[in-house]
Tab-separated table of C-alpha atoms in Angstrom:
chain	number	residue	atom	x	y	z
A	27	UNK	CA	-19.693	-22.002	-53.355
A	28	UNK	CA	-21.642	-23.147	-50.320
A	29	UNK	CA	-20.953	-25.560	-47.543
A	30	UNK	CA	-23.984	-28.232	-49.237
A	31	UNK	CA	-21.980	-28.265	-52.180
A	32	UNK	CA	-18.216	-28.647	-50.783
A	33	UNK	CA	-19.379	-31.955	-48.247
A	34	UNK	CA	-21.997	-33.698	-50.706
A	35	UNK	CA	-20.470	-37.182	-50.943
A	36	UNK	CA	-21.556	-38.399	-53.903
A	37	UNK	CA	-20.596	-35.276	-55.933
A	38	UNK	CA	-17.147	-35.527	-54.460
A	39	UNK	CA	-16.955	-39.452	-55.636
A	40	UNK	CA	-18.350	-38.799	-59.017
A	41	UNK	CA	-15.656	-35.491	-59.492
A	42	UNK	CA	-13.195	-37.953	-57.823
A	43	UNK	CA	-13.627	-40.836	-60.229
A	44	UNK	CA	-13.661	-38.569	-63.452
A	45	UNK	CA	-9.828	-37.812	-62.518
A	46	UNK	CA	-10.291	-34.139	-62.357
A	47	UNK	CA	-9.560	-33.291	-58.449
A	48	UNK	CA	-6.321	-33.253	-57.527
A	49	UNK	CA	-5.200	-35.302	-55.181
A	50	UNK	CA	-4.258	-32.497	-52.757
A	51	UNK	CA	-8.045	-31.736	-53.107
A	52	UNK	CA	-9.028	-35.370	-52.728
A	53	UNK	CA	-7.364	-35.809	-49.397
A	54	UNK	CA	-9.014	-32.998	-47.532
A	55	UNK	CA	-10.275	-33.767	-43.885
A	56	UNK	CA	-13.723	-33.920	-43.737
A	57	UNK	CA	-13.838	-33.955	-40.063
A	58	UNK	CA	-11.507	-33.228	-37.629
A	59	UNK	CA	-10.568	-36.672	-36.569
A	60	UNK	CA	-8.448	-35.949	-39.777
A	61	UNK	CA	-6.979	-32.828	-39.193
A	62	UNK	CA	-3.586	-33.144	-38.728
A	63	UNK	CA	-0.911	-30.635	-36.872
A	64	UNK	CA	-2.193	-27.179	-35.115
A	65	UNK	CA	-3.343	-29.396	-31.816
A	66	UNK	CA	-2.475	-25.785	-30.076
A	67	UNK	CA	-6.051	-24.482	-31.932
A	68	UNK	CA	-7.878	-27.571	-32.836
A	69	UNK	CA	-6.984	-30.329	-30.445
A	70	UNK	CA	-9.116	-31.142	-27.242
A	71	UNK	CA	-10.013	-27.845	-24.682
A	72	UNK	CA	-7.922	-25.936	-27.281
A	73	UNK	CA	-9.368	-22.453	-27.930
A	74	UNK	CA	-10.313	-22.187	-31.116
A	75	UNK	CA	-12.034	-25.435	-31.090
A	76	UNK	CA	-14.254	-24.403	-28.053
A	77	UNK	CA	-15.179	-21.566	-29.845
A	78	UNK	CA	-16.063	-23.744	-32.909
A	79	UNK	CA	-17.895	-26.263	-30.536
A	80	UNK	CA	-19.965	-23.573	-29.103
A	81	UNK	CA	-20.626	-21.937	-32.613
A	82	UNK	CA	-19.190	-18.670	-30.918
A	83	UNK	CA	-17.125	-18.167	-34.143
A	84	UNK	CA	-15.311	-14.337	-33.880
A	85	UNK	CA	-13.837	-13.155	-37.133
A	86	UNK	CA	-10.751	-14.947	-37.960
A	87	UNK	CA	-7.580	-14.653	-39.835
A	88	UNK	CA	-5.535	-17.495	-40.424
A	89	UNK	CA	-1.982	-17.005	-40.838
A	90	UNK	CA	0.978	-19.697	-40.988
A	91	UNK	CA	2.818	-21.126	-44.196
A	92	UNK	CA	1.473	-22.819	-47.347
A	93	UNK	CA	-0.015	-26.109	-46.719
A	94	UNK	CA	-0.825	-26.463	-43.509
A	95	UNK	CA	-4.026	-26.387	-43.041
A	96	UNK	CA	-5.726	-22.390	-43.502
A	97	UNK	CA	-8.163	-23.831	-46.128
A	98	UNK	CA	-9.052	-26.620	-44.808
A	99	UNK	CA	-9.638	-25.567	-41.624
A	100	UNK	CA	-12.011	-23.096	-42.549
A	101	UNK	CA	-13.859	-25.141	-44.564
A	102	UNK	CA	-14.497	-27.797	-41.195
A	103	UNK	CA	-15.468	-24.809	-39.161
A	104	UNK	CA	-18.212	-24.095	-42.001
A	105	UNK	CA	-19.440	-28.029	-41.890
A	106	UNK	CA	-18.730	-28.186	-38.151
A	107	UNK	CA	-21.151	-24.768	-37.133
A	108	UNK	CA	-23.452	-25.878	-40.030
A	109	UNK	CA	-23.077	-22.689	-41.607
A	110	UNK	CA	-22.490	-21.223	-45.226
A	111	UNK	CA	-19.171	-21.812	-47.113
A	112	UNK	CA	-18.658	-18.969	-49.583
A	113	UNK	CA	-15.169	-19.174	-50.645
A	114	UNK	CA	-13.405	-15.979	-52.342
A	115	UNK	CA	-9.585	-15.445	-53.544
A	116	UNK	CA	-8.713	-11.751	-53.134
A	117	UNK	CA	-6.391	-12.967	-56.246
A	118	UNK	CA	-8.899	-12.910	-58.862
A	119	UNK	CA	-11.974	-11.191	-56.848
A	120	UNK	CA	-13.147	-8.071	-55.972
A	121	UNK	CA	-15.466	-5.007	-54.308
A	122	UNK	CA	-18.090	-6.695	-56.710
A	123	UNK	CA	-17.848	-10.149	-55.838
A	124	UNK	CA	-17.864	-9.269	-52.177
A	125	UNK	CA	-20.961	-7.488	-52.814
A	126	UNK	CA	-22.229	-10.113	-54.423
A	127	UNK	CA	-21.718	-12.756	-51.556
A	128	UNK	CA	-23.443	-9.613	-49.202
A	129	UNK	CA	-26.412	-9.793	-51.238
A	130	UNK	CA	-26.803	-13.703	-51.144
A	131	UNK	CA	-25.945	-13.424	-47.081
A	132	UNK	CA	-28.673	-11.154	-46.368
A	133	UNK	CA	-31.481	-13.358	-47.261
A	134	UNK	CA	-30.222	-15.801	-44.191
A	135	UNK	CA	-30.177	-15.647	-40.907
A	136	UNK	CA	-27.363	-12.965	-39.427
A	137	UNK	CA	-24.167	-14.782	-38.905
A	138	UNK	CA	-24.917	-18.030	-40.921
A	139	UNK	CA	-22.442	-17.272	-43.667
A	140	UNK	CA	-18.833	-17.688	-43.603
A	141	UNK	CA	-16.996	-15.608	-46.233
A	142	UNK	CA	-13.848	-17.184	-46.659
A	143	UNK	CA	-11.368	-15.535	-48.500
A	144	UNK	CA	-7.861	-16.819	-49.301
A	145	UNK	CA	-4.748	-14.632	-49.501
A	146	UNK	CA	-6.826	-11.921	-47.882
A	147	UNK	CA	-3.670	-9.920	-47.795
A	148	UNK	CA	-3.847	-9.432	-52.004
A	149	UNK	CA	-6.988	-7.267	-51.587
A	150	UNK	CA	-6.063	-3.620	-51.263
A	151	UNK	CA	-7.162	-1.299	-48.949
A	152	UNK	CA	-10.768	0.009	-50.527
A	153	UNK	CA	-11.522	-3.731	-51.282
A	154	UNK	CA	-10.748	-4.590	-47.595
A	155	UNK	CA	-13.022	-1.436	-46.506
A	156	UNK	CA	-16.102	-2.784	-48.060
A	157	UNK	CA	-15.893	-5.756	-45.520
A	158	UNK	CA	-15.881	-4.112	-42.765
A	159	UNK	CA	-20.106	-2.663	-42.380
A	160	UNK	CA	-21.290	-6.151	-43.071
A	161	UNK	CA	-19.291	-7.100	-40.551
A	162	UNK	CA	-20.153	-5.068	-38.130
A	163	UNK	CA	-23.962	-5.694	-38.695
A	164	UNK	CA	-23.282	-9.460	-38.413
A	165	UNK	CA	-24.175	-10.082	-42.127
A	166	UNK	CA	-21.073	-12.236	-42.670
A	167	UNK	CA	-18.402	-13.915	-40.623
A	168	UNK	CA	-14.826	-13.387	-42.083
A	169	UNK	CA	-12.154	-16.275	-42.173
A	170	UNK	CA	-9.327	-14.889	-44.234
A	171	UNK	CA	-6.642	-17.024	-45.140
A	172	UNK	CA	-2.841	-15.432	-45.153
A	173	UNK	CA	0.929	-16.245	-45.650
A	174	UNK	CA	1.888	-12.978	-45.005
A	175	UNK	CA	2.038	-10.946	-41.807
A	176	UNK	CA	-1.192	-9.519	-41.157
A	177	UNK	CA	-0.017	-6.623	-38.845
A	178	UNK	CA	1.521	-5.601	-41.850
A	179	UNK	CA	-0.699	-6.530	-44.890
A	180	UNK	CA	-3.911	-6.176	-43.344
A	181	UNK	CA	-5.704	-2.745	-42.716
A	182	UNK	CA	-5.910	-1.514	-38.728
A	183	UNK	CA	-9.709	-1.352	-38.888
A	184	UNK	CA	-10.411	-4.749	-40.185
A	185	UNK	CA	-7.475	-6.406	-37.886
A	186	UNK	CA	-8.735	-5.043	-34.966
A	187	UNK	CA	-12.505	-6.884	-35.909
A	188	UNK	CA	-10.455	-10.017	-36.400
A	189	UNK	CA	-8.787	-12.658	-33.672
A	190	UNK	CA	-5.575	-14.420	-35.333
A	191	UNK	CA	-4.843	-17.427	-35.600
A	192	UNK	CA	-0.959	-18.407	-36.164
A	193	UNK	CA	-0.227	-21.618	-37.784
A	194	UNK	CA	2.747	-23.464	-37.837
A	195	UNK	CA	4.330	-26.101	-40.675
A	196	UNK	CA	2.788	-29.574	-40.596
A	197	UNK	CA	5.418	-31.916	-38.227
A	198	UNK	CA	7.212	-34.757	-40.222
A	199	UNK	CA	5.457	-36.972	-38.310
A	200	UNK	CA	1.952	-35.374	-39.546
A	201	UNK	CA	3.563	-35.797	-43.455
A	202	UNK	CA	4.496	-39.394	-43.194
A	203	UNK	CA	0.632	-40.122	-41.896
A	204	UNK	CA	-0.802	-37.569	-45.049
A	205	UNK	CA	1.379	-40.037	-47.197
A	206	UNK	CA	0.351	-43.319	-46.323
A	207	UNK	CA	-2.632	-42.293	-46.073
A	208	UNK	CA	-3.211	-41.048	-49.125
A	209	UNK	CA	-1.448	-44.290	-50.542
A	210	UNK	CA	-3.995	-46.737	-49.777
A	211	UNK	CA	-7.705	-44.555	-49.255
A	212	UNK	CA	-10.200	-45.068	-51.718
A	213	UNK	CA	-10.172	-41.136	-52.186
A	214	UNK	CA	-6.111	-41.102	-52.644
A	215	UNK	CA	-4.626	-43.226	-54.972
A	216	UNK	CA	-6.005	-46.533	-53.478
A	217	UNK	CA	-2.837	-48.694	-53.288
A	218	UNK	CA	-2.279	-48.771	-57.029
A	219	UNK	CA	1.540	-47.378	-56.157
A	220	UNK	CA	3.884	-47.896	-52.686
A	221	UNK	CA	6.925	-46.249	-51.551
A	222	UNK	CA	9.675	-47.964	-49.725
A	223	UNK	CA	11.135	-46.573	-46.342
A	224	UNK	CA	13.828	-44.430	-48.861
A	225	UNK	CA	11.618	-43.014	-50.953
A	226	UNK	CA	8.941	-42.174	-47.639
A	227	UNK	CA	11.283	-40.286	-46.122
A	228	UNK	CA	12.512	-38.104	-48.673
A	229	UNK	CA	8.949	-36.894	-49.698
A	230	UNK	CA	8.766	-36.197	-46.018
A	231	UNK	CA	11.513	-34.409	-46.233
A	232	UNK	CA	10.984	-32.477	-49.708
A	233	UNK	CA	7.530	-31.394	-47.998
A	234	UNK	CA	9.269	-29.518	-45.646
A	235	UNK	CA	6.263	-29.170	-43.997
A	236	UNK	CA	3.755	-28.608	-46.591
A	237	UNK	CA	0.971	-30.904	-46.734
A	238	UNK	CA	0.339	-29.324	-50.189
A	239	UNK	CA	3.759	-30.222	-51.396
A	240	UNK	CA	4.022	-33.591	-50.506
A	241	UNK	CA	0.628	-34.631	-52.306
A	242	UNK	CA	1.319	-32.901	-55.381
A	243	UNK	CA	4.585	-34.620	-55.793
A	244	UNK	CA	3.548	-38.079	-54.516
A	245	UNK	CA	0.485	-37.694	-57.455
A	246	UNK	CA	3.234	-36.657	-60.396
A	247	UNK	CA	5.482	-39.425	-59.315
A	248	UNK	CA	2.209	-41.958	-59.045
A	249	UNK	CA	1.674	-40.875	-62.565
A	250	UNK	CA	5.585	-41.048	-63.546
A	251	UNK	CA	6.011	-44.642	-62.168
A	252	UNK	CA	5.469	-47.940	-64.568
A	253	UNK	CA	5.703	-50.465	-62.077
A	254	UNK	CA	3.751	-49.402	-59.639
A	255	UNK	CA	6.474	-48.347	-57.122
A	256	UNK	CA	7.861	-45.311	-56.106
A	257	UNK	CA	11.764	-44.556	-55.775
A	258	UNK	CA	13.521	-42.082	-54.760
A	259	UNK	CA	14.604	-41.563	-58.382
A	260	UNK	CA	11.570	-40.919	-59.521
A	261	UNK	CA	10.856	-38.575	-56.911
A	262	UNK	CA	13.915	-36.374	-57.567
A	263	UNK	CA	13.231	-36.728	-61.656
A	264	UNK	CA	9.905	-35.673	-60.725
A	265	UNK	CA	10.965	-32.660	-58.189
A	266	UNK	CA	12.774	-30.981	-60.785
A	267	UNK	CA	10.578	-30.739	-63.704
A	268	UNK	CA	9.803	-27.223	-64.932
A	269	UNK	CA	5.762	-28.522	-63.792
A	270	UNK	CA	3.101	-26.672	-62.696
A	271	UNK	CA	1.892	-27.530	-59.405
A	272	UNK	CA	-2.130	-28.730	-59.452
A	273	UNK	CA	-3.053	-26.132	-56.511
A	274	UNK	CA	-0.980	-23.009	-56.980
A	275	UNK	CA	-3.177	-20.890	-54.334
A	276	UNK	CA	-0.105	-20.030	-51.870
A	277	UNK	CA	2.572	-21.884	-52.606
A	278	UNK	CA	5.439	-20.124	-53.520
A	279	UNK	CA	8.126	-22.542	-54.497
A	280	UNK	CA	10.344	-21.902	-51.495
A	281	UNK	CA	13.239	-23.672	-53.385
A	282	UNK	CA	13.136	-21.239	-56.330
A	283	UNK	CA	13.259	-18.030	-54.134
A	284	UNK	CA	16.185	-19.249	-52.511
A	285	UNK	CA	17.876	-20.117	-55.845
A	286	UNK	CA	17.335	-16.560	-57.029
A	287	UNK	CA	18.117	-15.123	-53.369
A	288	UNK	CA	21.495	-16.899	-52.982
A	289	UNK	CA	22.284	-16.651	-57.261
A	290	UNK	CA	21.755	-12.642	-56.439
A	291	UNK	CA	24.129	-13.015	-53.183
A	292	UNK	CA	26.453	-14.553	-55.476
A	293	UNK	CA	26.487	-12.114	-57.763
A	294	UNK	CA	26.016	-14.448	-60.862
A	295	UNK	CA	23.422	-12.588	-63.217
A	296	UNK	CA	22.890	-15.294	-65.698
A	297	UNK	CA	21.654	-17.372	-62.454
A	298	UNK	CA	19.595	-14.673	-61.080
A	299	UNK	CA	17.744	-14.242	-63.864
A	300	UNK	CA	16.736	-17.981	-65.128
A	301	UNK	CA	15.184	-18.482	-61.616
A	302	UNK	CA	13.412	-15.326	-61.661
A	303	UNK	CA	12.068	-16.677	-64.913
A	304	UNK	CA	11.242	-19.701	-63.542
A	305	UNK	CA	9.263	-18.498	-60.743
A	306	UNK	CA	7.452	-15.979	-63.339
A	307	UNK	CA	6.600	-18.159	-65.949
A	308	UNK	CA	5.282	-20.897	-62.937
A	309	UNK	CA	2.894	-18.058	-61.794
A	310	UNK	CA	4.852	-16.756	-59.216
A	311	UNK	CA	3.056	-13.825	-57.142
A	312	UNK	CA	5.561	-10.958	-58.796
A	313	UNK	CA	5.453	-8.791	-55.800
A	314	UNK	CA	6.074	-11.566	-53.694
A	315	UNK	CA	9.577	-11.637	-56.092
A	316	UNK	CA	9.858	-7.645	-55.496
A	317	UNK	CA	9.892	-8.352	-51.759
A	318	UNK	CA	12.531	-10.694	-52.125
A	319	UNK	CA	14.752	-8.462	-53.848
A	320	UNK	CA	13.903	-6.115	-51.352
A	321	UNK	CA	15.180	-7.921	-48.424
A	322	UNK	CA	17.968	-9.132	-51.072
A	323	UNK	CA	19.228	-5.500	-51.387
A	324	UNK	CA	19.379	-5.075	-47.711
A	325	UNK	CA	20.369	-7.932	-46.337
A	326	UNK	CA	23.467	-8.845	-49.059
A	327	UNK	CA	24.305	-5.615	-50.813
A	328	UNK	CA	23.617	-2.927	-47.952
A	329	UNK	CA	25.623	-0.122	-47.805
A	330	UNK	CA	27.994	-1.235	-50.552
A	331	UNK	CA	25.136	0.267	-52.570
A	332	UNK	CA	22.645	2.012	-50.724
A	333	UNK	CA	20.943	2.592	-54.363
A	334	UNK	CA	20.468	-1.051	-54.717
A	335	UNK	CA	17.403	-0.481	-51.420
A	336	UNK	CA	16.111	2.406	-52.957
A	337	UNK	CA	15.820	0.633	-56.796
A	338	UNK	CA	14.436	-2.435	-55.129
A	339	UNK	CA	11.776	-0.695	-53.434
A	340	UNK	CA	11.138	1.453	-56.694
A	341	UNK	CA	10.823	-2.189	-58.706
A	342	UNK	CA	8.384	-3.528	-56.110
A	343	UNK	CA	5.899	-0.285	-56.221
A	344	UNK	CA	6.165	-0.472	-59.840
A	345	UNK	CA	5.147	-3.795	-60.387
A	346	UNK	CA	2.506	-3.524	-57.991
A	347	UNK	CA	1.473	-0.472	-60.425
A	348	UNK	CA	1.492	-2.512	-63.685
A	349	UNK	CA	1.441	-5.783	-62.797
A	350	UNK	CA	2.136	-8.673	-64.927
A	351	UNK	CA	3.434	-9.492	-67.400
A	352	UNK	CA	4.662	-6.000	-68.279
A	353	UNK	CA	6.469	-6.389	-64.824
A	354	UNK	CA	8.719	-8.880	-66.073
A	355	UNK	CA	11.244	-6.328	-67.147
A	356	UNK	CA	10.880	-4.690	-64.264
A	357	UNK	CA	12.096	-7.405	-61.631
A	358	UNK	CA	14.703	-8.021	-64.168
A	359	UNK	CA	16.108	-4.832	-64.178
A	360	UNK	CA	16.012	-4.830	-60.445
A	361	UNK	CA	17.559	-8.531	-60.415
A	362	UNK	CA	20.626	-7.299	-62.952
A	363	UNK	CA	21.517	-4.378	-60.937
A	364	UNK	CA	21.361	-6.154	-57.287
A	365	UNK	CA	23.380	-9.673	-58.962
A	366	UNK	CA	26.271	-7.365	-60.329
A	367	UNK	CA	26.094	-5.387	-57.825
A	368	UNK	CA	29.199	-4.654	-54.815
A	369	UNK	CA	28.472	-6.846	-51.844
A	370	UNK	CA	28.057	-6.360	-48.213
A	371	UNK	CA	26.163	-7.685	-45.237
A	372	UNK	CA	27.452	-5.516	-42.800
A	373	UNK	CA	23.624	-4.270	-41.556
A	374	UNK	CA	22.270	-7.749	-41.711
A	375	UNK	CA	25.250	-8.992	-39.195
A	376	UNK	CA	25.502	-5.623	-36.715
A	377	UNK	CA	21.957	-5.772	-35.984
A	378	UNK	CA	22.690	-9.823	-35.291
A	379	UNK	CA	25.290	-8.531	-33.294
A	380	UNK	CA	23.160	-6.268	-31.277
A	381	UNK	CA	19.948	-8.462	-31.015
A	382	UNK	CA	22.739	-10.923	-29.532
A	383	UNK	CA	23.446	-8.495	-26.658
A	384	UNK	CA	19.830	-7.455	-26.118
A	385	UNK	CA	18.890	-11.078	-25.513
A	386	UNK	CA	22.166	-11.624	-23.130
A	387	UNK	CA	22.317	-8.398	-21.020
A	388	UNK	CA	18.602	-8.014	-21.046
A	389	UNK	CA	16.632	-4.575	-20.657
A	390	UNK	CA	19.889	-2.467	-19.276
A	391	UNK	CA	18.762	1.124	-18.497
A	392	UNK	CA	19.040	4.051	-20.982
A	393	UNK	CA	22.161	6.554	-19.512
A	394	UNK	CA	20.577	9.416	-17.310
A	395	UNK	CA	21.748	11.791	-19.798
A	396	UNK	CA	20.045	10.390	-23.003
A	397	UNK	CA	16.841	9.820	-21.493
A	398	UNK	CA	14.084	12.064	-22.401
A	399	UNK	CA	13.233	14.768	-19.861
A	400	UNK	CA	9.485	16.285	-20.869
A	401	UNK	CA	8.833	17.075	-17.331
A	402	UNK	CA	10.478	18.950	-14.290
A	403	UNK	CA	9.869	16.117	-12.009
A	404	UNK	CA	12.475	14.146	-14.363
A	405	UNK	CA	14.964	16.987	-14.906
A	406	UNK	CA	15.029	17.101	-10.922
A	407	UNK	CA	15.822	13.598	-11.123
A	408	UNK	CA	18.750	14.063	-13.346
A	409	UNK	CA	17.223	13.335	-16.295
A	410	UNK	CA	19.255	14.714	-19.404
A	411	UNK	CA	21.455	16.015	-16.960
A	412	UNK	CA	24.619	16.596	-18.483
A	413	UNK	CA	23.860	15.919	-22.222
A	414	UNK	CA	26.251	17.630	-24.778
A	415	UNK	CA	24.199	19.011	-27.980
A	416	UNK	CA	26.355	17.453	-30.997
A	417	UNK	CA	25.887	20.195	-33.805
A	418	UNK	CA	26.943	23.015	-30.960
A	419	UNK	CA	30.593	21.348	-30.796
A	420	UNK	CA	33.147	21.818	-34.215
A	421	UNK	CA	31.950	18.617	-37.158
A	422	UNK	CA	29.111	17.953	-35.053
A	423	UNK	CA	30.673	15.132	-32.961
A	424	UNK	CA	31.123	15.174	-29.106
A	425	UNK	CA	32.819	13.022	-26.738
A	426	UNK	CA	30.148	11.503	-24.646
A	427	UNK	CA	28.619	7.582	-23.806
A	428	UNK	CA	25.205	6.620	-25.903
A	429	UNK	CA	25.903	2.628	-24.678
A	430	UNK	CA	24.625	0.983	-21.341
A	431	UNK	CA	27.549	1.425	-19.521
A	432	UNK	CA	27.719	-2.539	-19.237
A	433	UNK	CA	28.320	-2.696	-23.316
A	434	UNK	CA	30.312	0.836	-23.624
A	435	UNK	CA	33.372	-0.831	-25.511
A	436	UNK	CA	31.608	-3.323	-27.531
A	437	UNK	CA	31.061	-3.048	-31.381
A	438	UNK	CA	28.011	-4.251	-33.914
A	439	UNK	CA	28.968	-2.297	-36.748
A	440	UNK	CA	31.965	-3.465	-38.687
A	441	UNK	CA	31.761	-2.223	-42.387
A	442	UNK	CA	33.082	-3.795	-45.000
A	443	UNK	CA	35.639	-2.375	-47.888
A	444	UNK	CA	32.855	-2.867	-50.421
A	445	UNK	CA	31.647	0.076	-52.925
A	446	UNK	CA	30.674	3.154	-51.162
A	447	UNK	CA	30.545	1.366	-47.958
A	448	UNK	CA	34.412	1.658	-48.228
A	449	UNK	CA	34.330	5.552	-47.570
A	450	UNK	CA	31.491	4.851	-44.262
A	451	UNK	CA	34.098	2.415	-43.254
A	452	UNK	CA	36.870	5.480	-43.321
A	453	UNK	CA	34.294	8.264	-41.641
A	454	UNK	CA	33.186	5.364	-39.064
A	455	UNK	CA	36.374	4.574	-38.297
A	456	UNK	CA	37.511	8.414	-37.889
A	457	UNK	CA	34.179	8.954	-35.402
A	458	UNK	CA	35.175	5.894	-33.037
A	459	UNK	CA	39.102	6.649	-32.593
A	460	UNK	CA	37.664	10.799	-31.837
A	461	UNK	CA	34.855	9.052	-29.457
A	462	UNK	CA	37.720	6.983	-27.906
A	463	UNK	CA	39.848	9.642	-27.445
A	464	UNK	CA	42.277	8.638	-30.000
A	465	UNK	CA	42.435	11.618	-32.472
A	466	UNK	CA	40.264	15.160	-32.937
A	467	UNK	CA	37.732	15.144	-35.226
């Protein structure tokens, strides 16, 4: 796909007028007058825009939510630096079509293609390897697209070639303009429909955000409506049927992950497992599911079942092994097991608890006689000094302070009487009252 092809006019009118672009699609800037939100990158003296201006383009990786703007922006850096725009998703490509792209790149000038690639985070780590010599020799200029944290998801070597970007949600004040827009432009639905101030603001408020989102569901309820007009009814009719989004490329149907999430919390199986079905059969990214349940076992289940971390983390490596749709009974497994489940968010709250205090008392200093003491400069200084080895005193617990001395009687852990957590509660319990001077261990 090359930047000629993407900004022709007339091809875009004739694919526009045969019905078949969405209106998502449709409604793309094509300069950046249009570009709405991220004024922190794109607006005037910002940045990234100089560096567009001056065609200085470093390798880039965009990373913010669905629908605000990672695609879009890359393609008006392409149109705006007059370079090549080939476009890749690392959901359906591979080491082959990257090659591919190499081989076309080479027979232009160094550094006139842009190899865009969307959900960059889905290629693994040999596929993200092969990117890395061509660009190094300036062959190709990298814009990956991600919704996921790249520190995480993308490989050290290639991060380190790459500047990123962070995006944020589109403002509800950048929705509302996308809407009427797109209400009365030739390339949107050219007044054939209207919304009243009701029905305006609760697309703006379903979008949540998502430019993405709000087109998609203003098109289905254009297409829903007889009279022309758009109500708030029709919206919500609209919102919940079991349809397919136009553009599924990152969005992930942040209403159905929280069904499942707080179904799961509530322990109601049957629940848990019609929205895991919903977001499967939709075309859900499974292991974006597995790391939901992931963070579901931790966060609501915890110690009550410390199995419940371990099987979630087995599910997720699984289905990233087999994939789908043999990984449906996987994730269901894993969803039965965490719904019935004891429950406990003990973790999730003492680390609250202790993030609170960080933030409050700010950096308090580490006791002399915990600190680390590699040299004899910091021994001399009292380092360590005074530090009782637990495992030489009887059960392997010794009376000493581990806390600032600021935060010495407060407590972030309080365990609940769920599952096993109930006998941690007893042995936790036992520790603090020896600690305190209460009992002997």
């Amino acid at each position: 796909m090359s930047a000629g092809n993407l900004f022709d006019p007339s091809s875009e009118q004739d694919r526009h007028q045969k019905g078949k672009v969405p209106l998502a699609e449709r409604m793309r800037p094509s300069d950046f007058s249009e570009f709405l939100g991220q004024e922190e990158l794109v607006g005037e003296d910002a940045p990234l825009r100089r560096l567009i201006e001056q065609d200085r383009l470093p390798n880039i990786i965009f990373w913010g939510p669905p629908g605000c703007g990672k695609t879009t922006l890359a393609r008006l850096i392409a149109k705006k630096t007059g370079r090549v725009f080939e476009a890749l998703s690392a959901v359906t490509s591979g080491v082959a079509d990257v090659r591919r792209v190499v081989a076309t790149a080479k027979r232009r000038p160094k550094g006139r293609t842009i190899l865009f690639i969307d959900e960059i985070h889905r290629f693994n780590k040999a596929q993200q390897d092969a990117l890395l010599p061509h660009l190094e020799d300036g062959t190709l200029t990298l814009i990956g697209a991600t919704t996921e944290n790249p520190s995480f998801e993308v490989i050290p070597p290639l991060l380190s070639r790459c500047k990123v970007f962070l995006l944020h949600p589109l403002e509800e004040e950048h929705i509302r303009t996308l809407i009427e827009k797109a209400l009365v432009e030739e390339r949107g639905l050219s007044g054939r429909c209207f919304l009243d101030e009701e029905a305006l603001s609760f697309l703006v408020r379903y979008a949540d955000g998502d430019a993405r989102r709000a087109l998609n569901l203003l098109e289905m309820a254009a297409d829903a409506t007889d009279n022309n007009r758009i109500t708030v009814a029709i919206l919500k009719d609209v919102a919940q049927r079991p349809t397919l989004l136009h553009d599924k490329s990152g969005d992930y149907h942040y209403d159905l992950i929280s069904a499942l999430h707080k179904a799961l919390r509530g322990s109601d199986v049957d629940a848990a497992l019609y929205w895991l079905a919903r977001l499967l059969e939709a075309g859900e990214d499974p292991l974006f599911v597995a790391r939901r349940l992931v963070r579901a076992a931790a966060e609501d289940i915890g110690l009550a079942d410390p199995f419940a971390l371990v099987l979630a983390t087995a599910a997720y490596q699984a289905t990233h092994f087999i994939g789908m749709p043999e990984a449906n009974c996987i994730l269901a497994e894993a969803v039965i097991y965490l719904a019935t489940a004891p429950k406990s968010n003990s973790a999730y709250t003492a680390y609250s608890s202790a993030a609170n205090a960080v933030h409050k008392f700010g950096q308090l200093p580490v006791p002399l006689h915990i600190r680390n003491d590699p040299t004899p400069l910091m021994r001399q200084l009292g380092y360590a000094k005074g530090y009782k080895y637990p495992h030489s005193f009887p059960d392997h617990i010794v009376r000493q302070t581990y806390l600032p001395n600021k935060l010495k009687d407060m407590r972030f852990y309080r365990p609940s009487e769920q599952g096993r957590e109930a006998k941690i509660a007893q042995r936790w319990e036992h520790i603090r009252r020896f600690l305190r001077g209460e009992s002997d261990a």
